Short mmCIF file of C-alpha atoms in Angstrom, two decimals:
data_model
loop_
_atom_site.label_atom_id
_atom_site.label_comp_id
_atom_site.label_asym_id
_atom_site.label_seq_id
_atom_site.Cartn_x
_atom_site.Cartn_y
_atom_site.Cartn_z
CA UNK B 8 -12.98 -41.90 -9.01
CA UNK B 9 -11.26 -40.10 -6.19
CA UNK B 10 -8.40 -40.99 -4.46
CA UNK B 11 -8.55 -40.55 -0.70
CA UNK B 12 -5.95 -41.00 1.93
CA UNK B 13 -6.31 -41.64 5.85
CA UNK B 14 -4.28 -40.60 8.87
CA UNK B 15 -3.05 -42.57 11.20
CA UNK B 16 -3.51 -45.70 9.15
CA UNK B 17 -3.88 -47.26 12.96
CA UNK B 18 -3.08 -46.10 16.62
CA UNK B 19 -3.04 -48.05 19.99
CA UNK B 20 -4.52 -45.56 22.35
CA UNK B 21 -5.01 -45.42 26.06
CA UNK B 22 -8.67 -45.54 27.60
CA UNK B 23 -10.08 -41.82 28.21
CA UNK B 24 -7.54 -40.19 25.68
CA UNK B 25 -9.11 -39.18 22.60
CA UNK B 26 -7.81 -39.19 18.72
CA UNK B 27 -7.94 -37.15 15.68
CA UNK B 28 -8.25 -38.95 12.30
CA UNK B 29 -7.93 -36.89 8.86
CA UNK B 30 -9.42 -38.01 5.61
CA UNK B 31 -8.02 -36.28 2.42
CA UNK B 32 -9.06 -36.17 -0.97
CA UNK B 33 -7.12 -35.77 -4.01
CA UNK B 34 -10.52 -33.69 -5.89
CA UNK B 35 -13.17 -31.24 -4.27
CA UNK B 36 -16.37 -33.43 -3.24
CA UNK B 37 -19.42 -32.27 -1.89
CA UNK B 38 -20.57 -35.02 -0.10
CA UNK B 39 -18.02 -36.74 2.66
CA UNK B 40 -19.14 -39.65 4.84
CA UNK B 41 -17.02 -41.07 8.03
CA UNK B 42 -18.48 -44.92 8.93
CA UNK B 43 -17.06 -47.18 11.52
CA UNK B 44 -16.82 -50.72 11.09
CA UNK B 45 -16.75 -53.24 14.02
CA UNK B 46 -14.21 -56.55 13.54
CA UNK B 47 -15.96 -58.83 11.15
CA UNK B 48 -18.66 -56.61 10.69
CA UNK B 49 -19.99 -54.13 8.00
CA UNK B 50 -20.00 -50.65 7.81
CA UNK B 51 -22.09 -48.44 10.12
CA UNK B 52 -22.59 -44.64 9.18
CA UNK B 53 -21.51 -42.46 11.51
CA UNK B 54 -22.52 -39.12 10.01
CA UNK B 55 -22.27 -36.96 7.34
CA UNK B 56 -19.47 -33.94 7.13
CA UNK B 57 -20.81 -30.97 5.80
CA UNK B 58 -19.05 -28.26 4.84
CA UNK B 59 -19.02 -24.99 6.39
CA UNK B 60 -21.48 -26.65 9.07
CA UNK B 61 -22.56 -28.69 11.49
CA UNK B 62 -22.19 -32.42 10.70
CA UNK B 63 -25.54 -34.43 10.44
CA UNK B 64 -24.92 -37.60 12.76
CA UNK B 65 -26.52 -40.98 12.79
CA UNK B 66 -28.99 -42.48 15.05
CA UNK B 67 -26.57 -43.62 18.45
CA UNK B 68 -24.34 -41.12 17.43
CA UNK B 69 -23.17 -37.83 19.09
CA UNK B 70 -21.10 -34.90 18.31
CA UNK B 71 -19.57 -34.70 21.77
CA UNK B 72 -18.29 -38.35 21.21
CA UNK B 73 -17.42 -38.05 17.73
CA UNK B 74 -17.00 -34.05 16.28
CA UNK B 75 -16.27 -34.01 13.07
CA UNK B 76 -14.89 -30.39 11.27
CA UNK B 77 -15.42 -30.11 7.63
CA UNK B 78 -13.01 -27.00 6.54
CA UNK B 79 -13.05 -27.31 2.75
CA UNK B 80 -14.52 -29.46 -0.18
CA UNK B 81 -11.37 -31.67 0.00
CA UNK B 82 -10.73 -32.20 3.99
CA UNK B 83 -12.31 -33.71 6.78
CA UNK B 84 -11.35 -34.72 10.49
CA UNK B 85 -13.56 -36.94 13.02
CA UNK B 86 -12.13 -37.51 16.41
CA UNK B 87 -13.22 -40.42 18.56
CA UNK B 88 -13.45 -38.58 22.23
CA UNK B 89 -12.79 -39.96 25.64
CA UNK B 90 -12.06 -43.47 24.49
CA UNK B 91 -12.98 -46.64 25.64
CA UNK B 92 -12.04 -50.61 24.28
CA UNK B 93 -15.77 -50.40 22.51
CA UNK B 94 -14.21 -47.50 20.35
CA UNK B 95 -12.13 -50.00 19.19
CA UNK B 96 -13.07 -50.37 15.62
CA UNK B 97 -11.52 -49.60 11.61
CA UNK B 98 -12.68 -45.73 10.94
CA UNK B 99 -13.40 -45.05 7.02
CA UNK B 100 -13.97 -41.86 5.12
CA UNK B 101 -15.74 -41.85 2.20
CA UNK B 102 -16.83 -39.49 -0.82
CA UNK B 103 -19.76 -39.52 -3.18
CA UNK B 104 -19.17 -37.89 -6.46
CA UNK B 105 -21.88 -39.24 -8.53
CA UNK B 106 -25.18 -39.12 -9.06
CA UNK B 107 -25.64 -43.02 -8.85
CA UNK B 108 -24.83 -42.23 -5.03
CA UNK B 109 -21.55 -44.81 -5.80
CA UNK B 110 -18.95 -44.20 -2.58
CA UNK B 111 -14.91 -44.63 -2.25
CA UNK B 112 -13.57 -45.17 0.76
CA UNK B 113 -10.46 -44.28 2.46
CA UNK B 114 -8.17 -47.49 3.22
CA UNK B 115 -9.12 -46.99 7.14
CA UNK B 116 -7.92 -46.18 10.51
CA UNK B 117 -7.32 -49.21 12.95
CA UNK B 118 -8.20 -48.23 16.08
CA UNK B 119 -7.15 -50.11 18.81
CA UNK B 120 -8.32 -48.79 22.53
CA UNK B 121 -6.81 -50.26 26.03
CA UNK M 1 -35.49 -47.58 8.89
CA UNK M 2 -33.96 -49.77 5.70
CA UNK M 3 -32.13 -52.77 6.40
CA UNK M 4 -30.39 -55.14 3.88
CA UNK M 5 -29.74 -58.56 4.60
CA UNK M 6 -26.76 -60.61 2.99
CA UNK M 7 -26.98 -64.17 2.83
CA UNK M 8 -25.16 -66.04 3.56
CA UNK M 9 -23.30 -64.50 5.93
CA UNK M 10 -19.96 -66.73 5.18
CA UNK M 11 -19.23 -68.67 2.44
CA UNK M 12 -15.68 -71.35 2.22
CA UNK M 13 -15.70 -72.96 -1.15
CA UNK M 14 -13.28 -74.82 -3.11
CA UNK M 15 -11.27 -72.83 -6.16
CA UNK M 16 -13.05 -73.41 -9.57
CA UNK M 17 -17.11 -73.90 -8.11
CA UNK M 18 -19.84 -71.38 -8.18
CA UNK M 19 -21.27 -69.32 -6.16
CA UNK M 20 -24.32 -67.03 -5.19
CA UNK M 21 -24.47 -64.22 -2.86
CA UNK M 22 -28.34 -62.22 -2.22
CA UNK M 23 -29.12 -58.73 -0.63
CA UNK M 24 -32.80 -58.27 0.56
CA UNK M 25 -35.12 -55.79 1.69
CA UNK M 26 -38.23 -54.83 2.08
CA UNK M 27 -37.61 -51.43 0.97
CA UNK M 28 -37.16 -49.98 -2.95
CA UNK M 29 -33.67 -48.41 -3.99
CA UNK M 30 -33.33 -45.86 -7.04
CA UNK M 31 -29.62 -47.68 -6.98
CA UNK M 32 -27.93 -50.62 -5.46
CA UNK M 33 -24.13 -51.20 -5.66
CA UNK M 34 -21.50 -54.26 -4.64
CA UNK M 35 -18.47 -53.42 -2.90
CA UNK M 36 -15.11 -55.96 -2.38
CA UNK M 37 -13.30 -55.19 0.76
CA UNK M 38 -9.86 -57.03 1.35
CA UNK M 39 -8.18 -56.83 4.51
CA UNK M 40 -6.18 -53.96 5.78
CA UNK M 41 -8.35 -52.09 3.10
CA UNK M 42 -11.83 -49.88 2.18
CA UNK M 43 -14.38 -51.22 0.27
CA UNK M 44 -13.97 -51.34 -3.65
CA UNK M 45 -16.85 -50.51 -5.77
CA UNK M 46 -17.69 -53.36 -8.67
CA UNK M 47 -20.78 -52.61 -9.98
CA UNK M 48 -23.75 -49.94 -9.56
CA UNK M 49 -27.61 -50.95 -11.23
CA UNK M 50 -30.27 -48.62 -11.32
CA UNK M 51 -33.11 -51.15 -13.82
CA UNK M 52 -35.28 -53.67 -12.21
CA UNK M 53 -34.11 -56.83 -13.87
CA UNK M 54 -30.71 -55.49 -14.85
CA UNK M 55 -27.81 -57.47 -15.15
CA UNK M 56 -24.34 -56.13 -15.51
CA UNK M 57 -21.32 -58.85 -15.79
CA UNK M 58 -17.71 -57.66 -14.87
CA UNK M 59 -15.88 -60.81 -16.36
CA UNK M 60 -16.68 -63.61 -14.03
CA UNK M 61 -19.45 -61.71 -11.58
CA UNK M 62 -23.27 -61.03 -12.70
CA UNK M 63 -24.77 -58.88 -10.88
CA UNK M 64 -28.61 -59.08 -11.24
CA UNK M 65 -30.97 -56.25 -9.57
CA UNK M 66 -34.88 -57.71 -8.88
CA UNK M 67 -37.26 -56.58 -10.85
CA UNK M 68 -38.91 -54.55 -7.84
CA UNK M 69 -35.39 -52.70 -7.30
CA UNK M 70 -35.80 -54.68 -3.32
CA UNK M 71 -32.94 -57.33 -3.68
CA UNK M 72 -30.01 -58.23 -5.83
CA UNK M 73 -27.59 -60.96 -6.14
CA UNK M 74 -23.81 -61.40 -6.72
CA UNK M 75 -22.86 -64.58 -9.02
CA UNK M 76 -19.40 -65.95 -9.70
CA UNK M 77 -18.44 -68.63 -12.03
CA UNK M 78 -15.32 -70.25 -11.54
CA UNK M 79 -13.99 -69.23 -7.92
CA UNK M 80 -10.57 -67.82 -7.49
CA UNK M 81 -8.62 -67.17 -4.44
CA UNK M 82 -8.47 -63.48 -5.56
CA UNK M 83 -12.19 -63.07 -4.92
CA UNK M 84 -11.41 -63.79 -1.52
CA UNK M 85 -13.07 -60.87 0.42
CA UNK M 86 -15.73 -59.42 2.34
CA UNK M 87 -18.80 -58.48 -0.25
CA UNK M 88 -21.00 -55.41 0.75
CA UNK M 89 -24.35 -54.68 -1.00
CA UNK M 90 -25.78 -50.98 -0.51
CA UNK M 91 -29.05 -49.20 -1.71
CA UNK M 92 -29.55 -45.97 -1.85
CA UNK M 93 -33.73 -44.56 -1.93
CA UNK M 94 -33.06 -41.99 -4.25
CA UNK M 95 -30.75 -40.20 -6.73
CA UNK M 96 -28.05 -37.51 -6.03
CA UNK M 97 -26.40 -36.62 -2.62
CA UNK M 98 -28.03 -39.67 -0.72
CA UNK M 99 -26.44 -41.86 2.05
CA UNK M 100 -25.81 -45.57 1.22
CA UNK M 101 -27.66 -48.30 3.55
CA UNK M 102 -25.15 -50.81 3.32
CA UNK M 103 -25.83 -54.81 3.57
CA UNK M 104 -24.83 -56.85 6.36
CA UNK M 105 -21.92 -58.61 4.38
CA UNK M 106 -20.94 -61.90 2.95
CA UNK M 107 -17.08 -63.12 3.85
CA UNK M 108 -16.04 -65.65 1.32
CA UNK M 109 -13.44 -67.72 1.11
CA UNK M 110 -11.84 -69.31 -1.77
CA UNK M 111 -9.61 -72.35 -0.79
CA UNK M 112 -7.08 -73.25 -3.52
#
């Protein structure tokens, strides 16, 4: 399995600001995920980073809210723009290294918007 | 679009009893897997089947996959506060570079 790390682990932001989250991973990975999850609630997919180009975003979800860069096999970044207290959510990266699709997850970004 | 449906959606048991957890959909997945997600934490993968009617233990969890690869359940024998947690089901359709459809959840809570 892959070890992945988050930064911030959580940030208090103001309403219209906008935040930068990095996932890292310890081993190169072709396929990074970054999923938000909602207090009490499970995970939603967000999109898909893909190196070297464009990420491929969910259904409700939009680069110019959430870009997301993809530099190398073993680095990702998704920012949440132009904030608002519905942004308010945990953040989680995640890699796939397997052909069984199995996923490990990054321990989260808190996000807490004002 | 595929949705999975956890039931039930909470759970509050006593230390020591048994307990069931089910993921369903009307969709087939090449593989279905059970995360554990603590607080202040990502999900954990337990457990990955691929078989129609497998079952895979991991010492006091079976995991069972249906025989039409649509649903799946979680059983635990003996409840202990340490499987305290939010459970997540996921499918994937097919093999190899695929996005998980993850479950709606089951928070359970194990009262000592």
């Amino acid at each position: 399995s892959a070890v992945i790390s988050q930064k911030p682990s959580r940030d208090i932001c103001q309403r219209g600001t906008s935040l930068t989250i990095q996932c890292q991973v310890d081993s190169q990975v072709t396929m990074m995920f970054w999923y938000r999850q909602q207090p009490g609630q499970s995970l939603t997919l967000i999109a898909t980073a893909n190196q070297g180009s464009e990420a491929t975003y969910e259904s409700g979800f939009v680069i110019d809210k959430f870009p997301i860069s993809r530099p190398n096999l073993t680095f990702s970044t998704l920012t949440v723009s132009n904030m608002s207290p519905e942004d308010s959510s945990i953040y989680l990266c995640s890699v796939a290294t397997t052909v069984l699709n199995e996923q490990f997850f990054g321990p989260g970004t808190r996000l807490t918007v004002l | 679009t595929q949705l999975l449906e956890q039931s039930p959606q909470f759970l509050s048991i006593q230390e020591g009893e048994n307990l069931t957890v089910y993921c369903n959909s009307s969709s087939v997945f090449s593989s279905l897997q059970w995360y554990r997600q603590e607080p202040g934490e990502g999900p954990v993968l337990l457990v990955t089947v691929v078989t129609g009617g497998e079952v895979k233990k991991l010492k006091r969890l079976t995991f069972q996959f249906g025989d039409a690869r649509k649903d799946s359940s979680l059983h635990i024998t003996a409840a202990q506060p340490g499987d305290t947690g939010l459970y997540l089901c996921a499918g994937a359709s097919n093999f190899g570079n695929e996005k998980l459809t993850f479950g709606t959840g089951t928070r359970l809570t194990i009262i000592p």
